[in-house]
Amino acid sequence: MLESLGWLAAGPWIYAVVGVSIVLDVFLPVLPSGVLVVAVATAAAAETAAGAMPREVPDILVLMLSAATASVLGDLVAYRLAWRGSARLDRVIARSRRLRTAQERLGAALARGGGLLVVVARFAPAGRSVVSLGAGAARHRARDFLPWSALAGLAWATYSVALGYLGAQWLGPTWLATAVSLAALFGAGAAAAYFMRRPVPSAGAGA
C-alpha cells in the first residue's frame, strides 16, 4: 500500500524538492523529476484516502503550479545561458544530427508563430533541454519562446499530477496505480520523442 510513502506528503518542503528537481533536470535530464511529481501526487491521494489532516497532504493545485513554475524557470535559465554562450553551443549542435534537427524544427515552428514543438518536447526525454538550449543558441526572441514554454510547463505538470492523483483515486492507493501512472508518463515521453525524431521537410518538398 502506498500509505508507506506518506512521508512524501509531510510538510511544505516537498514543493521545494519538486521545484529544484525540475529546474535542474533541464541540465541533467537523467533526474527523474516526472517520476517524483507522479509519486508525490500518488502519495497525496493515498494520504487523503487514509483520512490524513489537510495540512499533512500536499495541495494538488499548489503542486501543479509549483511544478509548472519550476519548469518555466529552468527553461529560462537554460535559454539565457545558451544565449550568452551561443558560439560554443553552436559548435556542439553542429556535431549532433539530433540537435540540428530539433533546432531546425523549433526555428520553423516559432517563425510560423506556433510553438507546438515546445509543448511536445517537454514530454520527451531530454527534449526540454534540446529546445531550451536550442532557442537560446539560435537567439530566438524570448517573447516567441517563453509563452510556449509556460504552456508546455503547465501541460506537463497538469498531466503528471493528474496521472499520480487520479490513478490512485481510480485504482486505489496501491503500487499498481503507481505502475500504471508511470507507464502512461513514459508512454507520453516515447510518443513525444518519436515526434521530435521525424525529419524536417525540405523547402521544396511537395512542390
mmCIF file of C-alpha atoms in Angstrom:
data_model
loop_
_atom_site.group_PDB
_atom_site.id
_atom_site.type_symbol
_atom_site.label_atom_id
_atom_site.label_comp_id
_atom_site.label_asym_id
_atom_site.label_seq_id
_atom_site.Cartn_x
_atom_site.Cartn_y
_atom_site.Cartn_z
ATOM 1 C CA MET A 1 0.000 0.000 0.000
ATOM 2 C CA LEU A 2 1.170 3.493 -0.803
ATOM 3 C CA GLU A 3 0.447 4.718 2.687
ATOM 4 C CA SER A 4 4.071 3.687 3.260
ATOM 5 C CA LEU A 5 5.028 6.676 1.113
ATOM 6 C CA GLY A 6 3.198 9.030 3.441
ATOM 7 C CA TRP A 7 6.461 10.759 4.358
ATOM 8 C CA LEU A 8 6.385 12.302 0.876
ATOM 9 C CA ALA A 9 3.273 14.183 1.886
ATOM 10 C CA ALA A 10 4.669 15.582 5.117
ATOM 11 C CA GLY A 11 5.297 19.304 5.140
ATOM 12 C CA PRO A 12 5.673 22.116 2.617
ATOM 13 C CA TRP A 13 9.310 21.214 1.943
ATOM 14 C CA ILE A 14 8.136 18.800 -0.734
ATOM 15 C CA TYR A 15 7.251 21.706 -3.034
ATOM 16 C CA ALA A 16 10.856 22.952 -2.832
ATOM 17 C CA VAL A 17 12.229 19.468 -3.521
ATOM 18 C CA VAL A 18 9.974 19.092 -6.560
ATOM 19 C CA GLY A 19 10.844 22.586 -7.809
ATOM 20 C CA VAL A 20 14.607 22.130 -7.501
ATOM 21 C CA SER A 21 14.439 18.745 -9.216
ATOM 22 C CA ILE A 22 12.509 20.173 -12.160
ATOM 23 C CA VAL A 23 14.784 23.207 -12.546
ATOM 24 C CA LEU A 24 17.903 21.042 -12.535
ATOM 25 C CA ASP A 25 16.679 18.380 -14.936
ATOM 26 C CA VAL A 26 16.904 20.784 -17.864
ATOM 27 C CA PHE A 27 20.679 20.446 -17.370
ATOM 28 C CA LEU A 28 20.672 16.867 -16.034
ATOM 29 C CA PRO A 29 17.867 15.093 -17.914
ATOM 30 C CA VAL A 30 18.600 11.884 -16.011
ATOM 31 C CA LEU A 31 16.934 13.368 -12.928
ATOM 32 C CA PRO A 32 13.519 11.696 -12.581
ATOM 33 C CA SER A 33 11.526 14.863 -11.903
ATOM 34 C CA GLY A 34 8.453 13.490 -13.668
ATOM 35 C CA VAL A 35 8.603 10.333 -11.571
ATOM 36 C CA LEU A 36 8.894 12.472 -8.432
ATOM 37 C CA VAL A 37 5.838 14.559 -9.353
ATOM 38 C CA VAL A 38 3.783 11.422 -10.032
ATOM 39 C CA ALA A 39 4.959 9.844 -6.770
ATOM 40 C CA VAL A 40 4.074 12.911 -4.689
ATOM 41 C CA ALA A 41 0.638 13.184 -6.308
ATOM 42 C CA THR A 42 0.060 9.471 -5.699
ATOM 43 C CA ALA A 43 1.147 9.805 -2.072
ATOM 44 C CA ALA A 44 -1.243 12.753 -1.681
ATOM 45 C CA ALA A 45 -4.098 10.595 -2.942
ATOM 46 C CA ALA A 46 -3.077 7.792 -0.559
ATOM 47 C CA GLU A 47 -2.953 10.141 2.414
ATOM 48 C CA THR A 48 -6.338 11.605 1.508
ATOM 49 C CA ALA A 49 -7.828 8.121 1.306
ATOM 50 C CA ALA A 50 -6.285 7.305 4.692
ATOM 51 C CA GLY A 51 -8.020 10.311 6.255
ATOM 52 C CA ALA A 52 -4.943 12.447 6.885
ATOM 53 C CA MET A 53 -5.383 16.030 8.030
ATOM 54 C CA PRO A 54 -5.487 18.531 5.111
ATOM 55 C CA ARG A 55 -2.347 20.296 6.316
ATOM 56 C CA GLU A 56 -0.460 16.991 6.080
ATOM 57 C CA VAL A 57 -1.335 16.412 2.438
ATOM 58 C CA PRO A 58 0.197 18.367 -0.462
ATOM 59 C CA ASP A 59 -2.317 20.644 -2.131
ATOM 60 C CA ILE A 60 -2.694 19.256 -5.647
ATOM 61 C CA LEU A 61 -3.193 22.688 -7.210
ATOM 62 C CA VAL A 62 -0.120 24.078 -5.436
ATOM 63 C CA LEU A 63 1.892 21.038 -6.502
ATOM 64 C CA MET A 64 0.827 21.524 -10.112
ATOM 65 C CA LEU A 65 1.600 25.260 -10.122
ATOM 66 C CA SER A 66 4.941 24.692 -8.377
ATOM 67 C CA ALA A 67 5.935 22.114 -10.985
ATOM 68 C CA ALA A 68 4.845 24.343 -13.879
ATOM 69 C CA THR A 69 6.654 27.393 -12.478
ATOM 70 C CA ALA A 70 9.853 25.428 -11.897
ATOM 71 C CA SER A 71 9.662 24.082 -15.447
ATOM 72 C CA VAL A 72 9.473 27.581 -16.945
ATOM 73 C CA LEU A 73 12.224 28.856 -14.639
ATOM 74 C CA GLY A 74 14.544 26.039 -15.709
ATOM 75 C CA ASP A 75 13.762 26.709 -19.367
ATOM 76 C CA LEU A 76 14.521 30.401 -18.914
ATOM 77 C CA VAL A 77 17.862 29.733 -17.196
ATOM 78 C CA ALA A 78 18.901 27.316 -19.958
ATOM 79 C CA TYR A 79 17.725 29.766 -22.633
ATOM 80 C CA ARG A 80 19.729 32.657 -21.181
ATOM 81 C CA LEU A 81 22.875 30.577 -20.667
ATOM 82 C CA ALA A 82 22.688 29.323 -24.244
ATOM 83 C CA TRP A 83 22.105 32.870 -25.499
ATOM 84 C CA ARG A 84 25.278 34.096 -23.807
ATOM 85 C CA GLY A 85 27.386 31.148 -24.903
ATOM 86 C CA SER A 86 25.803 30.629 -28.314
ATOM 87 C CA ALA A 87 29.070 30.338 -30.271
ATOM 88 C CA ARG A 88 30.267 27.386 -28.193
ATOM 89 C CA LEU A 89 26.841 25.765 -28.202
ATOM 90 C CA ASP A 90 26.569 26.217 -31.972
ATOM 91 C CA ARG A 91 29.660 24.041 -32.366
ATOM 92 C CA VAL A 92 28.094 21.358 -30.156
ATOM 93 C CA ILE A 93 24.846 21.473 -32.127
ATOM 94 C CA ALA A 94 26.722 21.272 -35.424
ATOM 95 C CA ARG A 95 28.201 17.938 -34.352
ATOM 96 C CA SER A 96 24.835 16.405 -33.411
ATOM 97 C CA ARG A 97 22.249 15.485 -36.022
ATOM 98 C CA ARG A 98 19.568 15.233 -33.344
ATOM 99 C CA LEU A 99 20.302 18.720 -32.020
ATOM 100 C CA ARG A 100 20.432 20.203 -35.531
ATOM 101 C CA THR A 101 17.096 18.636 -36.446
ATOM 102 C CA ALA A 102 15.451 19.848 -33.243
ATOM 103 C CA GLN A 103 16.798 23.362 -33.725
ATOM 104 C CA GLU A 104 15.573 23.479 -37.334
ATOM 105 C CA ARG A 105 12.118 22.285 -36.308
ATOM 106 C CA LEU A 106 11.995 24.782 -33.452
ATOM 107 C CA GLY A 107 13.029 27.660 -35.702
ATOM 108 C CA ALA A 108 10.387 26.777 -38.277
ATOM 109 C CA ALA A 109 7.698 26.432 -35.594
ATOM 110 C CA LEU A 110 8.476 29.782 -33.976
ATOM 111 C CA ALA A 111 8.756 31.510 -37.353
ATOM 112 C CA ARG A 112 5.207 30.379 -38.165
ATOM 113 C CA GLY A 113 4.003 31.867 -34.897
ATOM 114 C CA GLY A 114 3.360 28.454 -33.375
ATOM 115 C CA GLY A 115 5.238 26.526 -30.772
ATOM 116 C CA LEU A 116 3.602 23.122 -30.546
ATOM 117 C CA LEU A 117 7.080 21.607 -30.725
ATOM 118 C CA VAL A 118 7.993 23.337 -27.454
ATOM 119 C CA VAL A 119 4.988 21.727 -25.769
ATOM 120 C CA VAL A 120 5.648 18.283 -27.257
ATOM 121 C CA ALA A 121 9.343 18.442 -26.374
ATOM 122 C CA ARG A 122 8.502 18.986 -22.713
ATOM 123 C CA PHE A 123 7.256 15.402 -22.541
ATOM 124 C CA ALA A 124 10.191 13.827 -24.426
ATOM 125 C CA PRO A 125 13.303 12.606 -22.576
ATOM 126 C CA ALA A 126 15.852 15.448 -22.827
ATOM 127 C CA GLY A 127 13.520 17.230 -25.265
ATOM 128 C CA ARG A 128 13.133 20.185 -22.944
ATOM 129 C CA SER A 129 16.921 20.586 -22.790
ATOM 130 C CA VAL A 130 17.288 20.431 -26.566
ATOM 131 C CA VAL A 131 14.562 23.002 -27.198
ATOM 132 C CA SER A 132 15.507 25.471 -24.445
ATOM 133 C CA LEU A 133 19.207 25.434 -25.269
ATOM 134 C CA GLY A 134 18.489 25.484 -28.996
ATOM 135 C CA ALA A 135 16.193 28.507 -28.693
ATOM 136 C CA GLY A 136 18.866 30.413 -26.779
ATOM 137 C CA ALA A 137 21.706 29.406 -29.077
ATOM 138 C CA ALA A 138 19.710 30.462 -32.137
ATOM 139 C CA ARG A 139 18.791 33.719 -30.374
ATOM 140 C CA HIS A 140 15.063 33.307 -30.875
ATOM 141 C CA ARG A 141 13.160 36.115 -29.217
ATOM 142 C CA ALA A 142 12.104 35.449 -25.640
ATOM 143 C CA ARG A 143 8.590 36.709 -26.390
ATOM 144 C CA ASP A 144 8.259 33.975 -29.020
ATOM 145 C CA PHE A 145 9.667 31.188 -26.857
ATOM 146 C CA LEU A 146 8.607 31.813 -23.257
ATOM 147 C CA PRO A 147 4.807 31.807 -23.715
ATOM 148 C CA TRP A 148 5.094 28.358 -25.290
ATOM 149 C CA SER A 149 7.452 27.299 -22.507
ATOM 150 C CA ALA A 150 4.801 28.353 -19.976
ATOM 151 C CA LEU A 151 2.125 26.391 -21.822
ATOM 152 C CA ALA A 152 4.447 23.382 -22.026
ATOM 153 C CA GLY A 153 5.249 23.515 -18.323
ATOM 154 C CA LEU A 154 1.591 23.796 -17.358
ATOM 155 C CA ALA A 155 0.563 20.952 -19.682
ATOM 156 C CA TRP A 156 3.329 18.675 -18.401
ATOM 157 C CA ALA A 157 2.675 19.492 -14.743
ATOM 158 C CA THR A 158 -1.072 19.001 -15.105
ATOM 159 C CA TYR A 159 -0.606 15.680 -16.894
ATOM 160 C CA SER A 160 1.941 14.363 -14.374
ATOM 161 C CA VAL A 161 -0.024 15.391 -11.283
ATOM 162 C CA ALA A 162 -3.268 14.059 -12.747
ATOM 163 C CA LEU A 163 -1.647 10.718 -13.539
ATOM 164 C CA GLY A 164 -0.495 10.214 -9.970
ATOM 165 C CA TYR A 165 -3.540 11.546 -8.168
ATOM 166 C CA LEU A 166 -6.314 10.198 -10.376
ATOM 167 C CA GLY A 167 -4.520 6.889 -10.856
ATOM 168 C CA ALA A 168 -4.543 6.340 -7.104
ATOM 169 C CA GLN A 169 -8.147 7.511 -6.860
ATOM 170 C CA TRP A 170 -9.348 5.127 -9.561
ATOM 171 C CA LEU A 171 -7.152 2.097 -8.859
ATOM 172 C CA GLY A 172 -6.721 2.607 -5.142
ATOM 173 C CA PRO A 173 -3.530 3.606 -3.292
ATOM 174 C CA THR A 174 -1.533 0.603 -4.484
ATOM 175 C CA TRP A 175 1.728 0.010 -6.302
ATOM 176 C CA LEU A 176 -0.341 -0.966 -9.347
ATOM 177 C CA ALA A 177 -1.678 2.583 -9.502
ATOM 178 C CA THR A 178 1.868 3.928 -9.452
ATOM 179 C CA ALA A 179 2.987 1.482 -12.150
ATOM 180 C CA VAL A 180 0.077 2.406 -14.428
ATOM 181 C CA SER A 181 0.669 6.139 -13.893
ATOM 182 C CA LEU A 182 4.382 5.839 -14.661
ATOM 183 C CA ALA A 183 3.648 3.722 -17.741
ATOM 184 C CA ALA A 184 1.372 6.493 -19.016
ATOM 185 C CA LEU A 185 4.079 9.079 -18.266
ATOM 186 C CA PHE A 186 6.750 7.114 -20.131
ATOM 187 C CA GLY A 187 4.313 6.398 -22.963
ATOM 188 C CA ALA A 188 3.754 10.107 -23.486
ATOM 189 C CA GLY A 189 7.516 10.613 -23.451
ATOM 190 C CA ALA A 190 8.050 7.923 -26.079
ATOM 191 C CA ALA A 191 5.369 9.434 -28.336
ATOM 192 C CA ALA A 192 6.899 12.895 -27.955
ATOM 193 C CA ALA A 193 10.380 11.569 -28.714
ATOM 194 C CA TYR A 194 9.070 9.905 -31.880
ATOM 195 C CA PHE A 195 7.533 13.196 -32.996
ATOM 196 C CA MET A 196 10.790 15.054 -32.402
ATOM 197 C CA ARG A 197 12.796 12.475 -34.388
ATOM 198 C CA ARG A 198 10.694 12.939 -37.518
ATOM 199 C CA PRO A 199 12.744 14.546 -40.297
ATOM 200 C CA VAL A 200 12.262 18.191 -41.141
ATOM 201 C CA PRO A 201 10.573 18.560 -44.575
ATOM 202 C CA SER A 202 12.812 20.223 -47.120
ATOM 203 C CA ALA A 203 11.832 23.598 -48.509
ATOM 204 C CA GLY A 204 10.955 22.087 -51.862
ATOM 205 C CA ALA A 205 9.053 19.127 -50.565
ATOM 206 C CA GLY A 206 5.620 18.777 -52.089
ATOM 207 C CA ALA A 207 6.318 21.386 -54.765
#
